[in-house]
CSV table of C-alpha atoms and ligand atoms in Angstrom, one decimal:
chain,number,residue,atom,x,y,z
A,29,MET,CA,115.4,95.7,103.9
A,30,SER,CA,117.4,95.0,100.8
A,31,GLY,CA,119.5,96.8,98.2
A,32,ASP,CA,122.7,98.7,98.5
A,33,CYS,CA,121.8,102.2,99.4
A,34,TRP,CA,119.4,102.7,102.2
A,35,VAL,CA,118.4,104.8,105.2
A,36,ALA,CA,117.1,102.8,108.2
A,37,VAL,CA,115.8,104.9,111.1
A,38,VAL,CA,116.3,103.0,114.3
A,39,GLY,CA,116.1,103.6,118.1
A,40,THR,CA,118.4,102.6,120.9
A,41,GLY,CA,115.7,102.1,123.5
A,42,PRO,CA,115.8,104.2,126.6
A,43,ALA,CA,119.1,103.0,128.0
A,44,GLY,CA,122.0,100.5,127.4
A,45,PRO,CA,122.4,97.6,124.9
A,46,GLU,CA,119.9,95.3,126.7
A,47,TRP,CA,117.1,97.6,125.4
A,48,LEU,CA,118.2,97.3,121.7
A,49,THR,CA,116.0,95.1,119.7
A,50,PRO,CA,117.8,92.2,117.7
A,51,GLU,CA,116.4,93.8,114.5
A,52,THR,CA,118.1,97.1,115.3
A,53,ALA,CA,121.3,95.4,116.3
A,54,ASP,CA,121.4,93.6,112.9
A,55,ILE,CA,120.8,96.9,111.0
A,56,LEU,CA,123.5,98.6,112.9
A,57,GLU,CA,125.9,95.8,112.0
A,58,ARG,CA,125.0,96.0,108.3
A,59,ALA,CA,125.2,99.9,108.2
A,60,THR,CA,128.3,101.6,106.8
A,61,ASP,CA,127.4,104.9,108.4
A,62,LEU,CA,125.7,106.0,111.6
A,63,VAL,CA,124.0,109.4,111.8
A,64,GLY,CA,122.6,110.9,115.0
A,65,TYR,CA,123.0,112.9,118.2
A,66,GLY,CA,126.4,112.1,119.7
A,67,PRO,CA,125.1,110.6,123.0
A,68,TYR,CA,122.8,108.2,121.1
A,69,LEU,CA,125.7,107.1,118.9
A,70,ASP,CA,127.7,106.5,122.0
A,71,ARG,CA,125.0,104.0,123.1
A,72,VAL,CA,125.6,101.7,120.2
A,73,ALA,CA,128.8,99.8,120.1
A,74,ALA,CA,131.6,101.5,118.1
A,75,GLY,CA,132.3,99.2,115.3
A,76,HIS,CA,133.4,99.5,111.7
A,77,GLN,CA,130.8,102.2,110.8
A,78,ARG,CA,131.6,105.8,110.0
A,79,ARG,CA,130.0,108.0,112.7
A,80,HIS,CA,128.4,111.3,111.9
A,81,ALA,CA,127.6,112.9,115.2
A,82,SER,CA,125.6,116.1,115.4
A,83,ASP,CA,123.9,118.2,118.0
A,84,ASN,CA,120.3,117.5,119.0
A,85,ARG,CA,118.6,120.4,117.2
A,86,GLN,CA,119.1,120.4,113.4
A,87,GLU,CA,116.9,117.4,112.7
A,88,LEU,CA,116.0,118.2,109.1
A,89,ASP,CA,119.7,118.9,108.3
A,90,ARG,CA,120.7,115.7,109.8
A,91,ALA,CA,118.0,113.8,107.9
A,92,GLY,CA,119.2,115.4,104.6
A,93,HIS,CA,122.8,114.5,105.4
A,94,ALA,CA,121.8,110.9,106.0
A,95,LEU,CA,119.8,110.8,102.7
A,96,ASP,CA,122.7,112.3,100.8
A,97,LEU,CA,125.1,109.7,102.2
A,98,ALA,CA,122.7,106.9,101.1
A,99,ALA,CA,122.3,108.5,97.6
A,100,GLU,CA,126.1,108.3,97.3
A,101,GLY,CA,125.9,104.5,97.9
A,102,SER,CA,126.0,104.2,101.7
A,103,ARG,CA,123.9,102.1,104.1
A,104,VAL,CA,122.9,104.6,106.7
A,105,ALA,CA,121.4,104.0,110.1
A,106,VAL,CA,119.8,107.2,111.6
A,107,VAL,CA,120.0,106.6,115.3
A,108,SER,CA,117.5,108.1,117.8
A,109,GLY,CA,116.9,107.3,121.5
A,110,GLY,CA,113.9,105.2,122.5
A,111,ASP,CA,111.6,104.6,119.6
A,112,PRO,CA,112.6,106.5,116.4
A,113,GLY,CA,108.9,107.3,115.6
A,114,VAL,CA,108.1,108.9,119.0
A,115,PHE,CA,109.3,112.5,119.1
A,116,ALA,CA,112.4,111.6,117.2
A,117,MET,CA,114.1,111.3,113.8
A,118,GLY,CA,111.5,109.1,112.0
A,119,ALA,CA,109.2,112.1,111.2
A,120,ALA,CA,112.2,114.3,110.3
A,121,VAL,CA,113.5,111.8,107.7
A,122,LEU,CA,110.1,111.5,106.2
A,123,GLU,CA,109.6,115.3,106.2
A,124,ALA,CA,113.0,115.7,104.4
A,125,LEU,CA,111.8,113.2,101.8
A,126,ASP,CA,108.5,115.0,101.4
A,127,ARG,CA,110.3,118.2,100.7
A,128,ASP,CA,112.5,116.5,98.0
A,129,THR,CA,110.7,118.0,95.0
A,130,GLU,CA,113.7,117.4,92.7
A,131,GLY,CA,113.8,113.7,93.4
A,132,ARG,CA,117.4,113.8,94.7
A,133,TRP,CA,116.7,110.8,97.0
A,134,ARG,CA,114.3,108.8,94.9
A,135,ASN,CA,116.5,105.8,94.7
A,136,VAL,CA,117.1,105.6,98.4
A,137,ALA,CA,115.1,103.0,100.3
A,138,VAL,CA,113.8,104.4,103.6
A,139,THR,CA,112.6,102.2,106.5
A,140,VAL,CA,111.7,102.9,110.1
A,141,HIS,CA,112.2,100.3,112.8
A,142,PRO,CA,110.6,100.2,116.2
A,143,GLY,CA,112.4,100.6,119.5
A,144,VAL,CA,111.4,100.6,123.1
A,145,SER,CA,110.1,104.0,124.0
A,146,ALA,CA,110.7,105.8,127.3
A,147,MET,CA,107.0,105.5,128.2
A,148,GLN,CA,107.1,101.7,127.8
A,149,ALA,CA,110.2,101.4,130.0
A,150,ALA,CA,108.9,103.8,132.6
A,151,ALA,CA,105.5,102.2,132.7
A,152,ALA,CA,106.8,98.7,133.0
A,153,ARG,CA,109.1,99.5,135.8
A,154,LEU,CA,106.1,100.3,138.0
A,155,GLY,CA,103.5,97.9,136.5
A,156,ALA,CA,100.9,98.9,134.0
A,157,PRO,CA,99.9,102.6,134.4
A,158,LEU,CA,99.2,102.8,130.6
A,159,GLY,CA,96.9,99.7,130.8
A,160,ALA,CA,93.9,101.5,129.4
A,161,ASP,CA,93.5,104.4,126.9
A,162,PHE,CA,96.4,106.8,127.1
A,163,CYS,CA,98.2,109.5,125.0
A,164,ALA,CA,101.7,110.7,124.7
A,165,LEU,CA,102.4,114.4,124.7
A,166,SER,CA,105.7,116.3,124.4
A,167,LEU,CA,105.7,119.4,126.6
A,168,SER,CA,108.4,121.1,124.5
A,169,ASP,CA,107.2,124.3,123.0
A,170,ASN,CA,110.2,124.5,120.7
A,171,LEU,CA,108.2,123.1,117.8
A,172,LYS,CA,104.6,124.2,118.7
A,173,PRO,CA,103.0,127.1,120.5
A,174,TRP,CA,102.5,126.7,124.3
A,175,ALA,CA,98.7,127.3,123.9
A,176,VAL,CA,98.5,124.1,121.9
A,177,VAL,CA,100.3,122.1,124.6
A,178,GLU,CA,97.9,123.4,127.3
A,179,ARG,CA,94.8,122.8,125.2
A,180,ARG,CA,95.9,119.2,124.4
A,181,VAL,CA,96.6,118.5,128.1
A,182,ARG,CA,93.3,119.9,129.2
A,183,LEU,CA,91.3,117.9,126.6
A,184,ALA,CA,93.3,114.7,127.4
A,185,ALA,CA,92.4,115.2,131.1
A,186,GLU,CA,88.7,115.8,130.3
A,187,ALA,CA,88.8,112.6,128.2
A,188,ASP,CA,90.2,110.7,131.1
A,189,LEU,CA,93.3,109.6,129.1
A,190,VAL,CA,96.3,108.7,131.1
A,191,MET,CA,99.2,110.9,129.9
A,192,ALA,CA,102.8,110.1,129.2
A,193,LEU,CA,104.5,113.4,129.2
A,194,TYR,CA,107.8,113.6,127.3
A,195,ASN,CA,110.3,116.5,127.5
A,196,PRO,CA,108.7,117.8,130.8
A,197,ALA,CA,111.5,120.2,131.7
A,198,SER,CA,114.9,121.5,130.9
A,199,ARG,CA,117.1,124.4,132.0
A,200,ALA,CA,115.5,126.5,129.2
A,201,ARG,CA,111.9,125.3,130.1
A,202,PRO,CA,111.7,125.3,133.9
A,203,TRP,CA,108.0,126.3,134.5
A,204,GLN,CA,106.0,124.3,131.9
A,205,LEU,CA,105.5,121.1,133.9
A,206,GLY,CA,104.1,123.0,136.9
A,207,ARG,CA,101.6,124.8,134.6
A,208,VAL,CA,100.6,121.5,133.0
A,209,LEU,CA,100.0,119.8,136.4
A,210,ALA,CA,97.9,122.8,137.5
A,211,VAL,CA,95.8,122.5,134.3
A,212,ILE,CA,95.2,118.7,135.0
A,213,ALA,CA,94.4,119.5,138.7
A,214,GLU,CA,91.5,121.7,137.5
A,215,VAL,CA,90.0,118.5,136.0
A,216,HIS,CA,91.2,115.6,138.2
A,217,PRO,CA,91.1,115.1,142.0
A,218,PRO,CA,94.3,115.7,144.0
A,219,GLU,CA,94.7,111.9,144.8
A,220,THR,CA,95.2,111.1,141.1
A,221,PRO,CA,98.5,109.1,140.8
A,222,VAL,CA,101.5,110.7,139.2
A,223,ILE,CA,104.8,109.0,138.3
A,224,PHE,CA,108.2,110.6,137.8
A,225,ALA,CA,110.5,108.2,136.0
A,226,THR,CA,114.0,109.6,135.6
A,227,ALA,CA,116.7,107.8,133.5
A,228,ALA,CA,114.5,104.6,133.3
A,229,GLY,CA,116.6,101.5,132.7
A,230,ARG,CA,119.9,103.3,133.4
A,231,GLU,CA,122.2,103.2,136.4
A,232,GLN,CA,120.9,106.5,137.7
A,233,GLU,CA,117.3,105.4,137.4
A,234,HIS,CA,115.0,107.1,139.9
A,235,LEU,CA,111.2,106.4,140.2
A,236,THR,CA,108.7,108.3,142.3
A,237,VAL,CA,105.0,107.6,142.7
A,238,THR,CA,103.1,110.5,144.1
A,239,THR,CA,99.8,112.3,143.6
A,240,LEU,CA,98.6,115.3,141.6
A,241,GLY,CA,98.1,117.2,144.8
A,242,GLU,CA,101.7,116.5,146.0
A,243,ALA,CA,103.6,116.3,142.8
A,244,ASP,CA,106.7,118.6,142.8
A,245,PRO,CA,107.5,119.6,139.2
A,246,ALA,CA,111.1,120.3,140.3
A,247,ARG,CA,111.6,116.5,140.4
A,248,ALA,CA,111.7,116.4,136.6
A,249,ASP,CA,114.6,117.1,134.3
A,250,MET,CA,115.5,116.3,130.7
A,251,ARG,CA,115.8,112.6,131.5
A,252,THR,CA,112.4,112.3,133.1
A,253,LEU,CA,109.2,110.8,131.7
A,254,VAL,CA,106.1,111.9,133.7
A,255,ILE,CA,103.0,109.7,133.7
A,256,VAL,CA,99.8,111.3,135.0
A,257,GLY,CA,97.1,108.8,135.7
A,258,MET,CA,93.3,109.2,135.5
A,259,PRO,CA,91.0,108.9,138.5
A,260,GLY,CA,90.7,105.1,138.0
A,261,THR,CA,94.5,104.6,138.1
A,262,ARG,CA,95.3,102.4,141.2
A,263,VAL,CA,98.4,102.2,143.4
A,264,LEU,CA,99.2,98.9,145.1
A,265,GLU,CA,101.6,99.2,148.1
A,266,ARG,CA,103.2,95.8,148.5
A,267,GLU,CA,106.0,94.5,150.6
A,268,GLN,CA,108.1,94.1,147.5
A,269,GLY,CA,107.4,97.7,146.3
A,270,THR,CA,104.8,99.9,144.8
A,271,LEU,CA,102.9,98.9,141.7
A,272,VAL,CA,100.6,101.2,139.6
A,273,TYR,CA,98.0,100.1,137.1
A,274,THR,CA,95.1,101.6,135.1
A,275,PRO,CA,92.3,99.0,134.8
A,276,ARG,CA,91.1,98.3,131.3
A,277,TYR,CA,87.4,98.6,132.3
A,278,TYR,CA,85.9,102.1,132.6
A,279,GLU,CA,83.2,103.0,135.1
A,280,GLY,CA,79.8,102.4,133.5
A,281,ALA,CA,81.0,99.7,131.0
B,328,SAM,C1,113.3,113.9,122.3
B,328,SAM,S1,112.4,112.8,123.4
B,328,SAM,C2,112.8,111.3,122.7
B,328,SAM,C3,111.9,110.2,123.0
B,328,SAM,C4,112.3,108.8,122.4
B,328,SAM,N1,112.3,108.8,121.0
B,328,SAM,C5,111.5,107.7,123.0
B,328,SAM,O1,110.8,107.0,122.3
B,328,SAM,O2,111.6,107.5,124.2
B,328,SAM,C6,113.4,112.9,124.9
B,328,SAM,C7,112.5,112.7,126.1
B,328,SAM,O3,112.2,111.3,126.3
B,328,SAM,C8,112.2,110.9,127.6
B,328,SAM,N2,113.2,109.9,127.9
B,328,SAM,C9,114.1,109.4,127.1
B,328,SAM,N3,114.8,108.4,127.7
B,328,SAM,C10,114.3,108.3,129.0
B,328,SAM,C11,114.6,107.5,130.1
B,328,SAM,N4,115.5,106.5,130.0
B,328,SAM,N5,113.9,107.6,131.2
B,328,SAM,C12,112.9,108.5,131.3
B,328,SAM,N6,112.6,109.4,130.2
B,328,SAM,C13,113.3,109.3,129.1
B,328,SAM,C14,112.4,112.2,128.4
B,328,SAM,O4,111.1,112.8,128.7
B,328,SAM,C15,113.2,113.1,127.4
B,328,SAM,O5,113.1,114.5,127.7
């Protein structure tokens, strides 16, 4: 990344500074302005940069604000949690650019930089449940119809994909995870492993390994990533703790 006016879209990782990549730390250091949801900005050390905190909903407005700042000569880091390309600001910044028919931001260099996503942190805490083919789905129906969520979940189960489920529940969306688990249970046997990883990597981290038949959707909140295995996903009970993995070979290979 070079030049004097840029927007770099970065991610903090799922928790504290130990999850920040050195590349992202360097970009934050060189930025003059930080744009993002307040709690994500709080995760990166308060330094010399101007902070532009906003709420978590107006993604396109926030992206436009970041691009405006850069067009005026600033070096702007747009800060997401986790990886900025996974259900986060990466797509919003590119969508804002895509809509810029007047070329207001044509001189602004825009780059996206990887971060550690919640599914990677949650999976690694318990072994390698995403060891074979998997997909990541957001259960939020704020930006897509619920029928689409259900259809994708059903097809993913039928395709034997392990699923990393983001945004499984919130106060405004209390029933969706229960419905999703019921859809998967129509396809997979009740002993299929399910993981609830809440606040992975943080002080309040809580990990539960259960089964599709026993999974209690009430365990999930906004800080939870749910991983639903496929029938080949294995659980190893060891003296040192539980490990979960999905073998890379598929029956019949
Ligand atoms: C809007 S999405 C952002 C995802 C983020 N860009 C990423 O790559 O992890 C927010 C959702 O990510 C998941 N999440 C974020 N941090 C987490 C953590 N530390 N532990 C478990 N899940 C987390 C939760 O499902 C949460 O509802």
